[in-house]
PDB file of C-alpha atoms in Angstrom:
ATOM      1  CA  MET A 113     -29.739   9.632  -7.997  1.00  0.00           C
ATOM      2  CA  GLY A 114     -30.600   5.993  -7.668  1.00  0.00           C
ATOM      3  CA  VAL A 115     -33.951   4.205  -5.896  1.00  0.00           C
ATOM      4  CA  LYS A 116     -33.186   3.546  -2.524  1.00  0.00           C
ATOM      5  CA  GLY A 117     -34.179   0.480  -0.780  1.00  0.00           C
ATOM      6  CA  LYS A 118     -34.323  -1.790   2.404  1.00  0.00           C
ATOM      7  CA  LEU A 119     -35.144  -5.086   3.694  1.00  0.00           C
ATOM      8  CA  ILE A 120     -35.574  -6.042   7.187  1.00  0.00           C
ATOM      9  CA  ALA A 121     -35.924  -9.273   8.869  1.00  0.00           C
ATOM     10  CA  SER A 122     -36.487 -10.272  12.723  1.00  0.00           C
ATOM     11  CA  ILE A 123     -35.119 -14.188  13.077  1.00  0.00           C
ATOM     12  CA  GLU A 124     -35.871 -16.253  16.339  1.00  0.00           C
ATOM     13  CA  VAL A 125     -32.389 -17.507  17.887  1.00  0.00           C
ATOM     14  CA  LYS A 126     -32.392 -20.132  20.579  1.00  0.00           C
ATOM     15  CA  CYS A 127     -29.093 -19.848  21.612  1.00  0.00           C
ATOM     16  CA  GLY A 128     -29.975 -15.713  22.782  1.00  0.00           C
ATOM     17  CA  GLY A 129     -29.141 -12.466  20.602  1.00  0.00           C
ATOM     18  CA  ASN A 130     -26.172 -11.639  22.835  1.00  0.00           C
ATOM     19  CA  LEU A 131     -24.315 -14.987  21.499  1.00  0.00           C
ATOM     20  CA  ILE A 132     -25.186 -13.525  17.908  1.00  0.00           C
ATOM     21  CA  HIS A 133     -24.151 -10.039  18.574  1.00  0.00           C
ATOM     22  CA  ASP A 134     -20.655 -11.519  20.011  1.00  0.00           C
ATOM     23  CA  THR A 135     -20.037 -13.973  17.097  1.00  0.00           C
ATOM     24  CA  LEU A 136     -20.647 -11.001  14.662  1.00  0.00           C
ATOM     25  CA  HIS A 137     -18.812  -8.412  16.534  1.00  0.00           C
ATOM     26  CA  SER A 138     -15.653  -9.996  18.188  1.00  0.00           C
ATOM     27  CA  ASN A 139     -15.628 -13.387  16.416  1.00  0.00           C
ATOM     28  CA  THR A 140     -15.909 -12.649  13.469  1.00  0.00           C
ATOM     29  CA  HIS A 141     -12.976 -14.973  12.297  1.00  0.00           C
ATOM     30  CA  HIS A 142     -15.287 -18.240  13.373  1.00  0.00           C
ATOM     31  CA  ILE A 143     -17.721 -17.637  10.703  1.00  0.00           C
ATOM     32  CA  PRO A 144     -15.859 -19.634   7.702  1.00  0.00           C
ATOM     33  CA  ASN A 145     -15.984 -22.856  10.131  1.00  0.00           C
ATOM     34  CA  ILE A 146     -19.548 -21.999  11.154  1.00  0.00           C
ATOM     35  CA  SER A 147     -20.842 -21.602   7.586  1.00  0.00           C
ATOM     36  CA  PRO A 148     -18.006 -22.735   5.239  1.00  0.00           C
ATOM     37  CA  SER A 149     -20.808 -23.478   2.575  1.00  0.00           C
ATOM     38  CA  LYS A 150     -21.419 -19.667   2.417  1.00  0.00           C
ATOM     39  CA  VAL A 151     -18.433 -17.664   3.482  1.00  0.00           C
ATOM     40  CA  ASN A 152     -15.209 -18.506   3.015  1.00  0.00           C
ATOM     41  CA  HIS A 153     -12.697 -15.589   4.071  1.00  0.00           C
ATOM     42  CA  PHE A 154     -15.397 -13.442   4.093  1.00  0.00           C
ATOM     43  CA  GLN A 155     -16.337 -13.994   0.546  1.00  0.00           C
ATOM     44  CA  ILE A 156     -19.785 -14.799   0.018  1.00  0.00           C
ATOM     45  CA  HIS A 157     -20.897 -17.618  -2.042  1.00  0.00           C
ATOM     46  CA  GLY A 158     -24.885 -17.475  -3.588  1.00  0.00           C
ATOM     47  CA  ASP A 159     -26.633 -18.662  -6.370  1.00  0.00           C
ATOM     48  CA  GLY A 160     -24.090 -20.822  -7.308  1.00  0.00           C
ATOM     49  CA  LYS A 161     -21.240 -18.027  -8.143  1.00  0.00           C
ATOM     50  CA  GLU A 162     -18.621 -17.078  -5.984  1.00  0.00           C
ATOM     51  CA  LYS A 163     -19.500 -13.733  -5.203  1.00  0.00           C
ATOM     52  CA  PHE A 164     -16.983 -11.009  -2.768  1.00  0.00           C
ATOM     53  CA  ALA A 165     -17.625  -8.080  -0.413  1.00  0.00           C
ATOM     54  CA  LYS A 166     -15.342  -6.100   1.095  1.00  0.00           C
ATOM     55  CA  GLU A 167     -17.105  -4.413   4.378  1.00  0.00           C
ATOM     56  CA  VAL A 168     -16.018  -2.256   7.043  1.00  0.00           C
ATOM     57  CA  ILE A 169     -17.687  -1.498  10.521  1.00  0.00           C
ATOM     58  CA  GLU A 170     -19.546   1.710  10.463  1.00  0.00           C
ATOM     59  CA  SER A 171     -20.302   1.777  13.839  1.00  0.00           C
ATOM     60  CA  ILE A 172     -20.617  -0.656  16.669  1.00  0.00           C
ATOM     61  CA  ASP A 173     -23.320   0.362  19.628  1.00  0.00           C
ATOM     62  CA  PRO A 174     -23.090  -2.096  22.583  1.00  0.00           C
ATOM     63  CA  ARG A 175     -25.261  -0.534  24.565  1.00  0.00           C
ATOM     64  CA  ASN A 176     -28.494  -1.508  21.927  1.00  0.00           C
ATOM     65  CA  LYS A 177     -26.098  -4.947  20.670  1.00  0.00           C
ATOM     66  CA  SER A 178     -26.376  -3.277  17.070  1.00  0.00           C
ATOM     67  CA  ILE A 179     -23.448  -3.256  14.437  1.00  0.00           C
ATOM     68  CA  THR A 180     -23.337  -1.310  11.290  1.00  0.00           C
ATOM     69  CA  TRP A 181     -21.469  -2.369   8.342  1.00  0.00           C
ATOM     70  CA  LYS A 182     -20.278  -0.124   4.733  1.00  0.00           C
ATOM     71  CA  VAL A 183     -19.906  -2.240   1.809  1.00  0.00           C
ATOM     72  CA  ILE A 184     -16.781  -0.626   0.114  1.00  0.00           C
ATOM     73  CA  GLU A 185     -15.995  -2.958  -2.424  1.00  0.00           C
ATOM     74  CA  GLY A 186     -16.758  -5.802  -4.171  1.00  0.00           C
ATOM     75  CA  ASP A 187     -19.697  -7.075  -6.627  1.00  0.00           C
ATOM     76  CA  VAL A 188     -22.289  -5.419  -4.508  1.00  0.00           C
ATOM     77  CA  LEU A 189     -21.129  -2.195  -5.754  1.00  0.00           C
ATOM     78  CA  ASP A 190     -21.583  -3.100  -9.241  1.00  0.00           C
ATOM     79  CA  LEU A 191     -25.504  -2.818  -8.855  1.00  0.00           C
ATOM     80  CA  TYR A 192     -25.875  -0.568  -6.191  1.00  0.00           C
ATOM     81  CA  ASP A 193     -24.317   3.089  -5.263  1.00  0.00           C
ATOM     82  CA  SER A 194     -24.289   2.583  -1.381  1.00  0.00           C
ATOM     83  CA  PHE A 195     -24.898  -0.677   0.511  1.00  0.00           C
ATOM     84  CA  LYS A 196     -25.010  -1.109   4.636  1.00  0.00           C
ATOM     85  CA  VAL A 197     -25.688  -4.331   6.630  1.00  0.00           C
ATOM     86  CA  ILE A 198     -27.250  -3.191  10.146  1.00  0.00           C
ATOM     87  CA  THR A 199     -27.310  -6.125  12.794  1.00  0.00           C
ATOM     88  CA  THR A 200     -29.004  -5.724  16.337  1.00  0.00           C
ATOM     89  CA  SER A 201     -29.783  -8.544  18.613  1.00  0.00           C
ATOM     90  CA  GLU A 202     -31.700  -8.679  22.130  1.00  0.00           C
ATOM     91  CA  HIS A 203     -32.790 -11.899  23.722  1.00  0.00           C
ATOM     92  CA  GLU A 204     -34.054 -14.398  21.442  1.00  0.00           C
ATOM     93  CA  TRP A 205     -33.829 -12.434  18.174  1.00  0.00           C
ATOM     94  CA  THR A 206     -31.269 -11.017  16.105  1.00  0.00           C
ATOM     95  CA  THR A 207     -32.958  -8.069  13.258  1.00  0.00           C
ATOM     96  CA  LEU A 208     -30.706  -7.942   9.885  1.00  0.00           C
ATOM     97  CA  ILE A 209     -31.301  -4.737   8.015  1.00  0.00           C
ATOM     98  CA  PHE A 210     -30.052  -3.989   4.615  1.00  0.00           C
ATOM     99  CA  VAL A 211     -30.290  -0.182   3.430  1.00  0.00           C
ATOM    100  CA  TYR A 212     -29.402   0.261  -0.033  1.00  0.00           C
ATOM    101  CA  GLU A 213     -29.387   2.553  -3.228  1.00  0.00           C
ATOM    102  CA  LYS A 214     -29.475   0.659  -6.253  1.00  0.00           C
ATOM    103  CA  LYS A 215     -27.831   2.070  -8.994  1.00  0.00           C
ATOM    104  CA  ASN A 216     -31.081   2.379 -11.133  1.00  0.00           C
ATOM    105  CA  GLU A 217     -34.624   1.139 -11.479  1.00  0.00           C
ATOM    106  CA  ASP A 218     -34.345  -1.997 -13.093  1.00  0.00           C
ATOM    107  CA  THR A 219     -31.428  -3.045 -10.498  1.00  0.00           C
ATOM    108  CA  PRO A 220     -33.281  -6.059  -8.867  1.00  0.00           C
ATOM    109  CA  GLU A 221     -33.789  -6.112  -4.922  1.00  0.00           C
ATOM    110  CA  SER A 222     -31.441  -8.134  -2.878  1.00  0.00           C
ATOM    111  CA  LEU A 223     -32.584 -10.625  -2.165  1.00  0.00           C
ATOM    112  CA  ALA A 224     -30.825 -13.505  -2.612  1.00  0.00           C
ATOM    113  CA  LEU A 225     -28.009 -11.758  -0.573  1.00  0.00           C
ATOM    114  CA  PHE A 226     -30.640 -11.174   1.966  1.00  0.00           C
ATOM    115  CA  GLY A 227     -31.384 -15.232   2.344  1.00  0.00           C
ATOM    116  CA  VAL A 228     -27.735 -15.705   2.660  1.00  0.00           C
ATOM    117  CA  TRP A 229     -27.190 -13.350   5.556  1.00  0.00           C
ATOM    118  CA  ILE A 230     -30.344 -14.792   7.062  1.00  0.00           C
ATOM    119  CA  ASN A 231     -29.140 -18.339   6.307  1.00  0.00           C
ATOM    120  CA  VAL A 232     -25.067 -17.410   7.731  1.00  0.00           C
ATOM    121  CA  THR A 233     -27.651 -16.253  11.194  1.00  0.00           C
ATOM    122  CA  LYS A 234     -29.413 -19.512  11.503  1.00  0.00           C
ATOM    123  CA  GLU A 235     -25.792 -21.832  11.189  1.00  0.00           C
ATOM    124  CA  ILE A 236     -24.534 -19.531  13.917  1.00  0.00           C
ATOM    125  CA  ASP A 237     -27.568 -20.050  16.141  1.00  0.00           C
ATOM    126  CA  GLY A 238     -27.395 -23.802  15.091  1.00  0.00           C
ATOM    127  CA  HIS A 239     -23.852 -23.706  15.928  1.00  0.00           C
ATOM    128  CA  LEU A 240     -23.825 -22.015  19.225  1.00  0.00           C
ATOM    129  CA  LEU A 241     -26.431 -24.378  20.585  1.00  0.00           C
ATOM    130  CA  LYS A 242     -23.960 -27.604  20.173  1.00  0.00           C
ATOM    131  CA  LYS A 243     -21.442 -25.505  22.840  1.00  0.00           C
TER     132      LYS A 243
END
């Protein structure tokens, strides 16, 4: 069994957490246009190398504005036995949580990918403020 890890960040969003949740829930097709340097057809780019992650929505809680994605294919699973991304949004905050199990103790924390998700969230916020 691998080493479990968890990363958590709360990001202030001036457009409001509800708009971020709506974008992540039902308007994900707009994300490549909002953040083209990081997301292209849901292929995430980070550290100068193209990365691929195929995710499925595992659960949605509309009342708590929470979405859980499970990675089912891609580069992420070369390093991790399991990988989930959870977002919750409320008022002026979006919380991003990575929950994963490393293949071994030498596997690095997923800080680069975490940074990409944080930046994409900020870019979504900036895009929605322009509307």
